[in-house]
XYZ file of C-alpha atoms in Angstrom:
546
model
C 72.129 -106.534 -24.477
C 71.757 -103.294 -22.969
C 74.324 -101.542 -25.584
C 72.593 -103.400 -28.708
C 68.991 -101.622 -27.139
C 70.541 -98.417 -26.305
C 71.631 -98.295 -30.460
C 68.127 -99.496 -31.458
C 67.015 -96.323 -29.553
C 69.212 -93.835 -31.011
C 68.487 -95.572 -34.259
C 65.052 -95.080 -33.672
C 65.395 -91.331 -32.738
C 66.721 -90.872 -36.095
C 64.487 -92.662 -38.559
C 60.974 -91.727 -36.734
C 62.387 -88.468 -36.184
C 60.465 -85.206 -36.328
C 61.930 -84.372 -40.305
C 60.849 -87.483 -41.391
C 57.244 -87.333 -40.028
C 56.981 -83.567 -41.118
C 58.012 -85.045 -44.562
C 55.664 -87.595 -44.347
C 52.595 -84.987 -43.418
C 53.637 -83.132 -46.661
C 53.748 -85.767 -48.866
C 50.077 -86.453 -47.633
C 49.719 -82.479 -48.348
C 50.822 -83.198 -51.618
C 48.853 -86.221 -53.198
C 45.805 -84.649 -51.626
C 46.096 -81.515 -54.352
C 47.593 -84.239 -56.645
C 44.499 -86.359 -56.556
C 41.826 -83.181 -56.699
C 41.274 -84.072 -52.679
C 40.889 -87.412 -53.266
C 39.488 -88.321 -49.885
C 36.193 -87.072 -51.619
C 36.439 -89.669 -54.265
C 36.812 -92.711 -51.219
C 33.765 -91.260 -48.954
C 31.417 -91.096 -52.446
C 32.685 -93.820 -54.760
C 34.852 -95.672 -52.430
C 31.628 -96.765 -50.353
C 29.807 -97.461 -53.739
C 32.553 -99.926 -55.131
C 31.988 -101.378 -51.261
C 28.890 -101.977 -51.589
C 29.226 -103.850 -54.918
C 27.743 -101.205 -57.118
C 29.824 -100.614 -59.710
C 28.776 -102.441 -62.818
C 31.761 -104.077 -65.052
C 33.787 -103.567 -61.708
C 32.668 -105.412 -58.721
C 33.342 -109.311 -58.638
C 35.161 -109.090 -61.845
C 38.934 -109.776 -62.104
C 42.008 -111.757 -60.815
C 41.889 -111.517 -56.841
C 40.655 -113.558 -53.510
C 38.752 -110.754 -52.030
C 36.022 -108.347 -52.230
C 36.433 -104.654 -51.656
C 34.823 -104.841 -48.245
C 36.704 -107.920 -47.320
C 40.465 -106.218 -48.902
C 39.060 -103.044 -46.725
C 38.448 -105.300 -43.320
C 41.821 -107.205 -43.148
C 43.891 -103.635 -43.837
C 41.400 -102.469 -41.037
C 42.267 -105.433 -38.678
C 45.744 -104.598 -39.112
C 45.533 -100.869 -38.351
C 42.833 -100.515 -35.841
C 44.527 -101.970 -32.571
C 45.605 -101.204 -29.192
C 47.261 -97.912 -30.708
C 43.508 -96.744 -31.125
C 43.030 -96.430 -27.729
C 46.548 -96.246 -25.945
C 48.383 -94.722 -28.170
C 45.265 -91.641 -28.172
C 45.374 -91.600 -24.478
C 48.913 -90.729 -24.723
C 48.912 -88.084 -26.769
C 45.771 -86.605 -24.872
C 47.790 -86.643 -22.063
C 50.483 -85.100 -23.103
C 49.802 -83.521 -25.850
C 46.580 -82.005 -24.771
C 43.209 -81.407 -26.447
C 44.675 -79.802 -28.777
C 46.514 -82.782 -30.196
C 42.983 -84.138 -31.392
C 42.571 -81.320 -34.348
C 45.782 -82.328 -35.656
C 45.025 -86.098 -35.492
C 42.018 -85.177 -37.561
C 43.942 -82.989 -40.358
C 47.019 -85.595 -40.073
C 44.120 -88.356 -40.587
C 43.069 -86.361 -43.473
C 46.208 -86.380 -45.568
C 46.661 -90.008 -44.370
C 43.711 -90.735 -46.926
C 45.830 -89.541 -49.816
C 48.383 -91.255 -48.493
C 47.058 -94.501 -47.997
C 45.049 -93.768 -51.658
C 48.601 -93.522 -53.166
C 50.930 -96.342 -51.413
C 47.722 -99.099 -52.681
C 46.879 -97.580 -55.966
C 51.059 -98.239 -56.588
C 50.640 -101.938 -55.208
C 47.819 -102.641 -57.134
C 49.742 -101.161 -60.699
C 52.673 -103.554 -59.357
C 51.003 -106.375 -58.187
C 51.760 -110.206 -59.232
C 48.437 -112.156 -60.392
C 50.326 -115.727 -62.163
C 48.173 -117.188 -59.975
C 44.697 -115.277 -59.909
C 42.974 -116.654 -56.874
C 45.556 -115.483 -54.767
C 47.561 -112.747 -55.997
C 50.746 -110.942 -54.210
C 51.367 -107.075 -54.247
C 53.086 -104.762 -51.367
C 56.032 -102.287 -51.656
C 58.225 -105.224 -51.943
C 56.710 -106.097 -55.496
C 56.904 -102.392 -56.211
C 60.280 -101.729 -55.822
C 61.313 -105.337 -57.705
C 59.052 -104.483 -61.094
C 59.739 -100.678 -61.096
C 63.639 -100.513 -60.375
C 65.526 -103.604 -61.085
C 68.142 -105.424 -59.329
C 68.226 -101.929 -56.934
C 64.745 -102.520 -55.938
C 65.108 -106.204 -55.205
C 67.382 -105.281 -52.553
C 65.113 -102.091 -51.123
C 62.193 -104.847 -51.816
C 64.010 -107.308 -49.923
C 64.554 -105.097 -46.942
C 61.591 -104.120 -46.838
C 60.441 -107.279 -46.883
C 62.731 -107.994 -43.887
C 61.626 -105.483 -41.721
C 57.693 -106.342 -42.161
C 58.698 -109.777 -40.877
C 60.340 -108.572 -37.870
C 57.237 -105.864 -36.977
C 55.099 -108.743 -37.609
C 56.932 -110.914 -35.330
C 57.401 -108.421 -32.575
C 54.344 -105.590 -33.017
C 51.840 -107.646 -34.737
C 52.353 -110.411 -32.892
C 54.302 -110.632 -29.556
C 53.535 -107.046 -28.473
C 49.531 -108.055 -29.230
C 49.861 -111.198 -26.809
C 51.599 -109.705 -23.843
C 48.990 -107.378 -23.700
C 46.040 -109.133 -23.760
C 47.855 -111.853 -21.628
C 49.000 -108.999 -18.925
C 45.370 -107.032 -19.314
C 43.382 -109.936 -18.773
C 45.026 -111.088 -16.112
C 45.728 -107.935 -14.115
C 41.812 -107.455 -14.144
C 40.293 -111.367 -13.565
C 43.319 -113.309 -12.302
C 43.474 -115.327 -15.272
C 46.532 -117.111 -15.712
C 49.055 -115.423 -18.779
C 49.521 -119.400 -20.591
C 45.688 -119.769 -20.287
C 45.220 -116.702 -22.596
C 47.836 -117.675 -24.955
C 46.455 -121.033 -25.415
C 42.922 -119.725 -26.064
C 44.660 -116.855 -28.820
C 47.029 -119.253 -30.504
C 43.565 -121.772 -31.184
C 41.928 -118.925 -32.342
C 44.275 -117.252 -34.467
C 45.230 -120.434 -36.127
C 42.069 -121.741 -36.969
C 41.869 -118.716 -39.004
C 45.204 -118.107 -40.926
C 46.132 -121.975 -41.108
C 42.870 -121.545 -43.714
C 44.240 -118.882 -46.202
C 43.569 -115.563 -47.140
C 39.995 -116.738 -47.950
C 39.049 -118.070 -45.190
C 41.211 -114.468 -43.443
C 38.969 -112.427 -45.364
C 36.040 -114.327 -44.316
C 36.487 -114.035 -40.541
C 37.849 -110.223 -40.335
C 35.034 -109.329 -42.369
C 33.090 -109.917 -39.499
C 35.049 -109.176 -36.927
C 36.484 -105.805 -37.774
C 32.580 -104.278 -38.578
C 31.861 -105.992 -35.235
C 35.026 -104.751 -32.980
C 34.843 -101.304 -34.345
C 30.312 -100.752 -33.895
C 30.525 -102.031 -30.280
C 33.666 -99.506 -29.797
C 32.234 -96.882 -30.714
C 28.647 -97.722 -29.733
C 30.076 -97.689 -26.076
C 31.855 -94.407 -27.022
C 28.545 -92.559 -28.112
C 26.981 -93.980 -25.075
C 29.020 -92.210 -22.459
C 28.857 -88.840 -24.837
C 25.164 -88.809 -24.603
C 25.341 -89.151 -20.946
C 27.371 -85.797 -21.166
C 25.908 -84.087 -24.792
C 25.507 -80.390 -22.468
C 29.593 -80.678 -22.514
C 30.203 -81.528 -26.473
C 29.956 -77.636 -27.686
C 32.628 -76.675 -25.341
C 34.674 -80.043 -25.451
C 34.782 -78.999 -29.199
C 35.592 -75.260 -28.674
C 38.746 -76.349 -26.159
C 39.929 -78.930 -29.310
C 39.926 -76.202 -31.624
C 41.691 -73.430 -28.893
C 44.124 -75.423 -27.812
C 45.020 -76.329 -31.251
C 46.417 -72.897 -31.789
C 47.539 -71.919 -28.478
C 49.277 -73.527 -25.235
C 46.877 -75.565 -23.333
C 46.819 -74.740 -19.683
C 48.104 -77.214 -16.992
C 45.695 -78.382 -14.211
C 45.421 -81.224 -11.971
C 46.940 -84.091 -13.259
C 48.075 -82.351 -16.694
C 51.119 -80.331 -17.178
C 50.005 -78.620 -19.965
C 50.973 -78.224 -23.392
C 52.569 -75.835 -26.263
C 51.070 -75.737 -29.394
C 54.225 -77.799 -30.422
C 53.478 -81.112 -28.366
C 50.138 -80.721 -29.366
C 51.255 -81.423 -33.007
C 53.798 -83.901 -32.709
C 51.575 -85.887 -30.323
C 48.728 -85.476 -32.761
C 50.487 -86.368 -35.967
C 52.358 -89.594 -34.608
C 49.106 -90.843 -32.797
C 47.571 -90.180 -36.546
C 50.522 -91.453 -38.481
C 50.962 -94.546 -36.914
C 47.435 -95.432 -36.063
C 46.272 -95.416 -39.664
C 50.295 -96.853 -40.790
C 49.390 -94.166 -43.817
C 52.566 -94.463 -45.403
C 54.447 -97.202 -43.773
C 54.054 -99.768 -47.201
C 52.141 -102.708 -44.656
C 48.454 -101.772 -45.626
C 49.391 -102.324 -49.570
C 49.912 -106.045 -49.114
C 46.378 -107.025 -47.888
C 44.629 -104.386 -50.584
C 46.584 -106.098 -53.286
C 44.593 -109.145 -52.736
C 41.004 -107.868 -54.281
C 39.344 -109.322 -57.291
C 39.132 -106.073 -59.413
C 40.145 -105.617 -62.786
C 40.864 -101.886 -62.188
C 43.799 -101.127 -59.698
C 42.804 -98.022 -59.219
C 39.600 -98.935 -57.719
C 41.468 -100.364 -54.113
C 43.054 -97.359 -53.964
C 39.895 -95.417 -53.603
C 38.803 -97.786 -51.345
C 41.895 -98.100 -49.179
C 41.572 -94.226 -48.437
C 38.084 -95.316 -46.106
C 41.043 -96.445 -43.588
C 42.543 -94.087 -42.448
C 39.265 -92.161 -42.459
C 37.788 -95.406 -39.954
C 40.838 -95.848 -38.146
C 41.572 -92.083 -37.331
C 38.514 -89.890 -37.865
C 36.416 -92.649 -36.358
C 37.891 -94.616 -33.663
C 40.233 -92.990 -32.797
C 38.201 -89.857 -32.400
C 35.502 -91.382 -30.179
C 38.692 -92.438 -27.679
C 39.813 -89.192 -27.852
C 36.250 -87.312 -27.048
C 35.490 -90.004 -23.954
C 38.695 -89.365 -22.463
C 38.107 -85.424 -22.664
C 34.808 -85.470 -21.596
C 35.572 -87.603 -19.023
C 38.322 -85.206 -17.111
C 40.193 -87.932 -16.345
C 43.370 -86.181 -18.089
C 43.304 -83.943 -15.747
C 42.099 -85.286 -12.592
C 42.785 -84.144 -9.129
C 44.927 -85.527 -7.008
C 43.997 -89.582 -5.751
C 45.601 -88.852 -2.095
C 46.815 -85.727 -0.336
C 49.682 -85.042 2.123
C 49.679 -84.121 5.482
C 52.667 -81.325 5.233
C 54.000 -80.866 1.829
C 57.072 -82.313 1.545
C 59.870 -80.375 -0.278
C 62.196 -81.293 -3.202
C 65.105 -82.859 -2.545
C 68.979 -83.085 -4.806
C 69.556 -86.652 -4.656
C 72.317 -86.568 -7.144
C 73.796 -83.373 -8.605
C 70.984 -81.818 -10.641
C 68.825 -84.368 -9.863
C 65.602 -83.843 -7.625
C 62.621 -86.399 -6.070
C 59.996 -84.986 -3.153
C 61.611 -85.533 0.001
C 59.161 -88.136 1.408
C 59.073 -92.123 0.968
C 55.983 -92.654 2.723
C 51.968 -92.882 1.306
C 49.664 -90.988 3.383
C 47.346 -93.257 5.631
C 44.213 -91.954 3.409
C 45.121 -93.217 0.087
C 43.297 -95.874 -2.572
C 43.679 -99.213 -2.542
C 47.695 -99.303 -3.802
C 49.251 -102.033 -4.069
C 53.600 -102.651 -4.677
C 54.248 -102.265 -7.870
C 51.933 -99.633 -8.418
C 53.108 -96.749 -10.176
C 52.101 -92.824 -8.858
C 53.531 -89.100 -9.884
C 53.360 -85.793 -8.151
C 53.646 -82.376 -10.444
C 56.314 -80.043 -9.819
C 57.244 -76.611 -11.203
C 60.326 -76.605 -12.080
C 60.040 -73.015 -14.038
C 57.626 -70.040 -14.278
C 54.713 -71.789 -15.961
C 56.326 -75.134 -16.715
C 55.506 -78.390 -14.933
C 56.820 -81.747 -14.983
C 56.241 -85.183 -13.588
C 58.381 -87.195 -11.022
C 57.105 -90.634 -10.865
C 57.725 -92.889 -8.027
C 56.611 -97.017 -7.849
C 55.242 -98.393 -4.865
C 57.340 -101.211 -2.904
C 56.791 -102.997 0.314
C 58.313 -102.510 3.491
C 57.878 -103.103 6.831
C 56.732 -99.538 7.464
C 54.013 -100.212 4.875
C 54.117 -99.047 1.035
C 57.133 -96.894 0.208
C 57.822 -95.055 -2.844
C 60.743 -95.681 -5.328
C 61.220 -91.996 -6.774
C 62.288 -91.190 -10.600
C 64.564 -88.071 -10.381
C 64.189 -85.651 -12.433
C 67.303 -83.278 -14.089
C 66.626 -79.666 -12.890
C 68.866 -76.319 -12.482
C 66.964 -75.277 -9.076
C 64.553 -77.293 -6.565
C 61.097 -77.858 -8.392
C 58.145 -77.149 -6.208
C 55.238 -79.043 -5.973
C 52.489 -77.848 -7.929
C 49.513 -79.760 -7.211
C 49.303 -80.599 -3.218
C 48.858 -84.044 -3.478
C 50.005 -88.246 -5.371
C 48.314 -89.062 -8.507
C 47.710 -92.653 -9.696
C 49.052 -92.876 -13.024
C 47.073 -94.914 -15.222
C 48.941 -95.566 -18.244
C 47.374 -95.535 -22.046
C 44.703 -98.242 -22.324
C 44.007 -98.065 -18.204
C 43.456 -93.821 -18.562
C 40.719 -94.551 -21.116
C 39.348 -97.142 -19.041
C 38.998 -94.805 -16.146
C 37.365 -93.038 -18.819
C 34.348 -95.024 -19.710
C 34.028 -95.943 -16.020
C 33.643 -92.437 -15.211
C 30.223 -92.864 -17.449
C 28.739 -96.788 -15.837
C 31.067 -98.165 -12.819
C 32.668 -101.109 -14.400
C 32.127 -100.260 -18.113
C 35.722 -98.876 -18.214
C 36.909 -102.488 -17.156
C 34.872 -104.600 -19.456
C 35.418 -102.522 -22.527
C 38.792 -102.332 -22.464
C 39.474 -106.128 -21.693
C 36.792 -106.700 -24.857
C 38.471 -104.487 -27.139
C 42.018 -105.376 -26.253
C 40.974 -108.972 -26.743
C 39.149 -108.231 -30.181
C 41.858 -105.187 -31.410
C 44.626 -107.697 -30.643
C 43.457 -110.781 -32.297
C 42.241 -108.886 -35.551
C 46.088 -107.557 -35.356
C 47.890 -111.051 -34.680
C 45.925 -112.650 -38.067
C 46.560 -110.043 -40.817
C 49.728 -109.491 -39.669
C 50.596 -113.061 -39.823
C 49.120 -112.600 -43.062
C 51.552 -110.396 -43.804
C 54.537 -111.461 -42.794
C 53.710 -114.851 -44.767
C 53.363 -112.665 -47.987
C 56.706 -111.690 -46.844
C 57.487 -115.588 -46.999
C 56.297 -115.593 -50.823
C 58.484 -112.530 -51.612
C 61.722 -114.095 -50.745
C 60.692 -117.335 -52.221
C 60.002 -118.881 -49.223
C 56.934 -120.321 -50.123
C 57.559 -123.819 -49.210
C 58.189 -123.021 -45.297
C 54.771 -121.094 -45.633
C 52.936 -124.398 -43.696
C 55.908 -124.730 -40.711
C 55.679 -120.802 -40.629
C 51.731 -120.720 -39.817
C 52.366 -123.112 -36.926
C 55.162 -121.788 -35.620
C 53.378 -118.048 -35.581
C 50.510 -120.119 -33.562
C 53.453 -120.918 -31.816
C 55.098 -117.860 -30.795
C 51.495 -116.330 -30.021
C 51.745 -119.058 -27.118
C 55.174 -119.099 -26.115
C 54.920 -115.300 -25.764
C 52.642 -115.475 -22.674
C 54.696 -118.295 -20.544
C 56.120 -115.557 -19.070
C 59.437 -115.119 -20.478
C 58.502 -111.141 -21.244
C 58.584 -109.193 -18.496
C 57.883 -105.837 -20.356
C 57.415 -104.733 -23.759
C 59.687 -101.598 -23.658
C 62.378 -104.101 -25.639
C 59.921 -105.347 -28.102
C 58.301 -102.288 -28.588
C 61.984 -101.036 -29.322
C 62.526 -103.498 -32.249
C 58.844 -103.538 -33.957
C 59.372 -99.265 -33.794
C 63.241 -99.681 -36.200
C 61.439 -101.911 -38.671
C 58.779 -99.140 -39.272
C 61.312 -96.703 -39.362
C 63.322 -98.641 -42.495
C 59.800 -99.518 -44.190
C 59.232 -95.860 -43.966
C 63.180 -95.604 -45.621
C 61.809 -97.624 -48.265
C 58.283 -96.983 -49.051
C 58.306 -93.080 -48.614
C 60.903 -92.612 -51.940
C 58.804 -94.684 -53.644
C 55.983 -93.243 -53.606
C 57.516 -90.016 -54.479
C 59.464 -91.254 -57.564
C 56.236 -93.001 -58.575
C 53.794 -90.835 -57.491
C 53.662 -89.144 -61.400
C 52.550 -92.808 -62.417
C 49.716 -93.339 -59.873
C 47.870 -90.260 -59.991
C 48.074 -90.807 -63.988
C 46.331 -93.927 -63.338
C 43.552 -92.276 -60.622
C 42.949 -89.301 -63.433
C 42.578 -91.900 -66.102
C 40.359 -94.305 -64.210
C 38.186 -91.264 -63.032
C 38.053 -90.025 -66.264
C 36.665 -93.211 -67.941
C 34.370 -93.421 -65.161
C 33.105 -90.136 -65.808
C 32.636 -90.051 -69.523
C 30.584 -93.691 -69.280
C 33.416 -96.029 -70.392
C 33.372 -98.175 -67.642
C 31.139 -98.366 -64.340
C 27.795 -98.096 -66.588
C 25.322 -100.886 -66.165
């Protein structure tokens, strides 16, 4: 098992490497002069059609769902844990400077994400027009043949298995693991409680889907971000400069302090862009399939709509993670326990170095085993790493389990003191709480809880369109109960960590990315045709006039 993850990884490295993502960015680049910056078109008219105000357009036409319902289930899909982990993570390591280049990254995901659904919706299959099926699968089968039925049908493939293991399995674990790591509550209790949930909604249809994410996602997102503007008023003398450092350290090396190690203007990109690239799922082919169920006789229309996502998912949420956590200074915190004499570094295997003590200090937090801490060593002029150690029991007391690190000479400790390491969702928790004691720890359980189960239905959604695709249709009952199923089964306990699962959902993205990125470049010519020609019409009074 080991050797089939190890070639997953390396598989991995290779499809979601930097190349592709920097070709990825461009084609963003691309459709955004394409379109005549098109992201202008989804914050003016996008919001109208929303709203139901475009005569001749809204309610008309085969479909099951309204703009604003099409717009919430993409939305439930996108906005997830990834909003606030994933954003901690490149904070962390990619600095403040990683947050300007979410924003432009988020940007060109609008054209993107304008693009991928304006193709689905030109593609799409309405036979049967209350509930018609579009995605890149039904792309690649009407616009290339026999060839495209096989990209469609791996495609098609590899949404099932990042439905099965992101959208679903990954989602459970960590609500299961979060809520019970903060109130004790048993993992199988949680799963129980999701699975009901869950299936009472997609054992209903996409109607009934639509329905309940059109309230949940407005409702998940406002109490977000209400919480969010709540601890930046408490600190509104720090925006100007919070802002300032974004922009500085988007150009230039961030400096390393406390419990950062600093940044080149290089992480700060790459962190940015994937934490923007994957959030939003801009040009991934997943967001397409819930779009392409709108009642709208113009396809051009959910395209304008479907760029408001990325603008929500990246500019918004994201964004308000991102400012709390800076604000906050919890990215680069000092030190959570000091030493009595600093310990030195240590070869424990040739080129390998850990601190040469196994001990905690008698003045520490409340640790417990299993606990995972980091001290920061320089281990070159003006470059500083991490060596992260877990805790374990003895009977001396708590020891620590040291990560070596690969050096060419002994790293010296940099910071005079053991860091708690609070990992993604926990940093921006420590966040929030830094604002209200205890906010940190009811806001993330909420959202986690909310995020997740948003996640687990339109992906099941998805994956059951997936179903329909391969003409699977009849297993389409079995498969909604046996997704209930897995939601369930997933928190017994069998998953121990989600570094394997999180391995397998991250090589399906990488060969719906395979697929859906050509596409959209050999058919690009034929969508922003359609978006000039439904503008166009708009603008000279043949259609959208009352």
């Amino acid at each position: 098992m080991d050797i089939f993850f190890a070639v997953i990884d390396t598989i991995n490295s290779v499809m979601l490497s930097v190349p592709v993502l920097v070709a990825l960015l461009a084609t963003g680049v691309l459709f955004t002069l394409w379109s005549g910056f098109g992201q202008y078109r989804s914050l003016t008219h996008g919001v109208r059609l929303i709203r139901g105000k475009v005569p001749g357009i809204s309610g008309h036409g085969p479909g099951a769902l309204t703009h604003f319902q099409a717009l919430s289930a993409a939305l439930s899909g996108t906005v997830g844990l990834g909003n606030i982990a994933g954003v901690a993570i490149a904070i962390e390591f990619g600095g403040p400077g990683a947050v300007f280049w979410m924003w432009m990254v988020g940007l060109a995901g609008m054209a993107l994400k304008s693009t991928e659904v304006t193709l689905a919706m030109l593609h799409r299959d309405t036979s049967d027009a209350e509930n018609p099926h579009g995605g890149t699968m039904y792309v690649c089968r009407k616009a290339f043949g026999k060839i495209g039925g096989v990209a469609g049908t791996l495609f098609t493939l590899s949404v099932i298995l990042f439905a099965v293991t992101g959208g679903n399995m990954f989602q459970a674990w960590s609500v299961a693991d979060t809520t019970h790591n903060y109130f004790g509550v048993p993992q199988w209790i949680t799963g129980l409680v999701m699975a009901a949930f869950v299936g009472s909604v997609i054992l209903g249809g996409i109607q009934r889907i639509g329905s309940v994410v059109g309230k949940l996602v407005p409702f998940m997102c406002g109490i977000y971000v209400l919480a969010g503007l709540y601890v930046l008023a408490l600190n509104t003398e720090h925006i100007p400069d919070l802002f300032k450092l974004i922009f500085v350290c988007a150009f230039s090396p961030a400096e390393a302090g406390g419990a950062f190690t600093g940044a080149t203007l290089g992480m700060a990109f790459i962190f940015g862009m994937k934490r923007a690239l994957f959030s939003s799922e801009s040009g991934l082919g997943t967001a397409p399939i819930a779009h392409s169920a709108v009642k709208t006789p113009e396809p051009v229309t959910e395209g304008v709509v479907a760029g408001l996502e990325p603008f929500i998912d990246t500019l918004v949420v994201c964004t308000i993670t991102a400012l709390v956590i800076l604000v906050s200074g919890v990215w680069q915190r000092t030190p959570a326990a000091a030493w009595y004499a600093q310990p030195a570094t240590v070869e424990i295997s040739p080129g390998r170095w850990a601190p040469n003590a196994e001990l905690l200090p008698e003045e520490r937090p409340d640790w417990k085993p299993g606990d995972q801490i980091f001290v920061v060593v320089e281990t070159a002029p003006r470059q500083r790493e991490r060596i992260y150690g877990t805790l374990t029991d003895s009977a001396e007391g708590l020891r620590i389990q040291w990560q070596p690190i690969a050096a060419g000479t002994a790293p010296k400790l940099a910071e005079h003191g053991i860091f708690s390491n609070y990992r993604g969702a926990t940093l921006a928790a420590r966040a929030f709480d830094s604002a209200e004691a205890g906010l940190g720890k009811w806001m993330v359980t909420l959202t986690v809880w909310l995020f997740a189960l948003s996640t687990m239905i339109t992906y099941g959604y998805y994956a059951e369109q997936g179903l329909f695709y391969l003409g699977a249709e009849r297993w389409v009952g079995a498969y909604r109960w046996g997704w209930c199923a897995l939601i369930a089964l997933t928190c017994t306990g069998f998953i121990n960590t989600a570094e394997q699962v999180d391995s397998l959902s991250t090589v399906a993205l990488g060969f719906m990315l395979a697929v859906n990125l050509p596409v959209m470049w050999l058919l690009g010519p034929k969508a922003m045709r359609a978006w000039h020609d439904y503008f166009r019409r708009i603008k000279s009074g043949e259609i959208g006039k009352a």
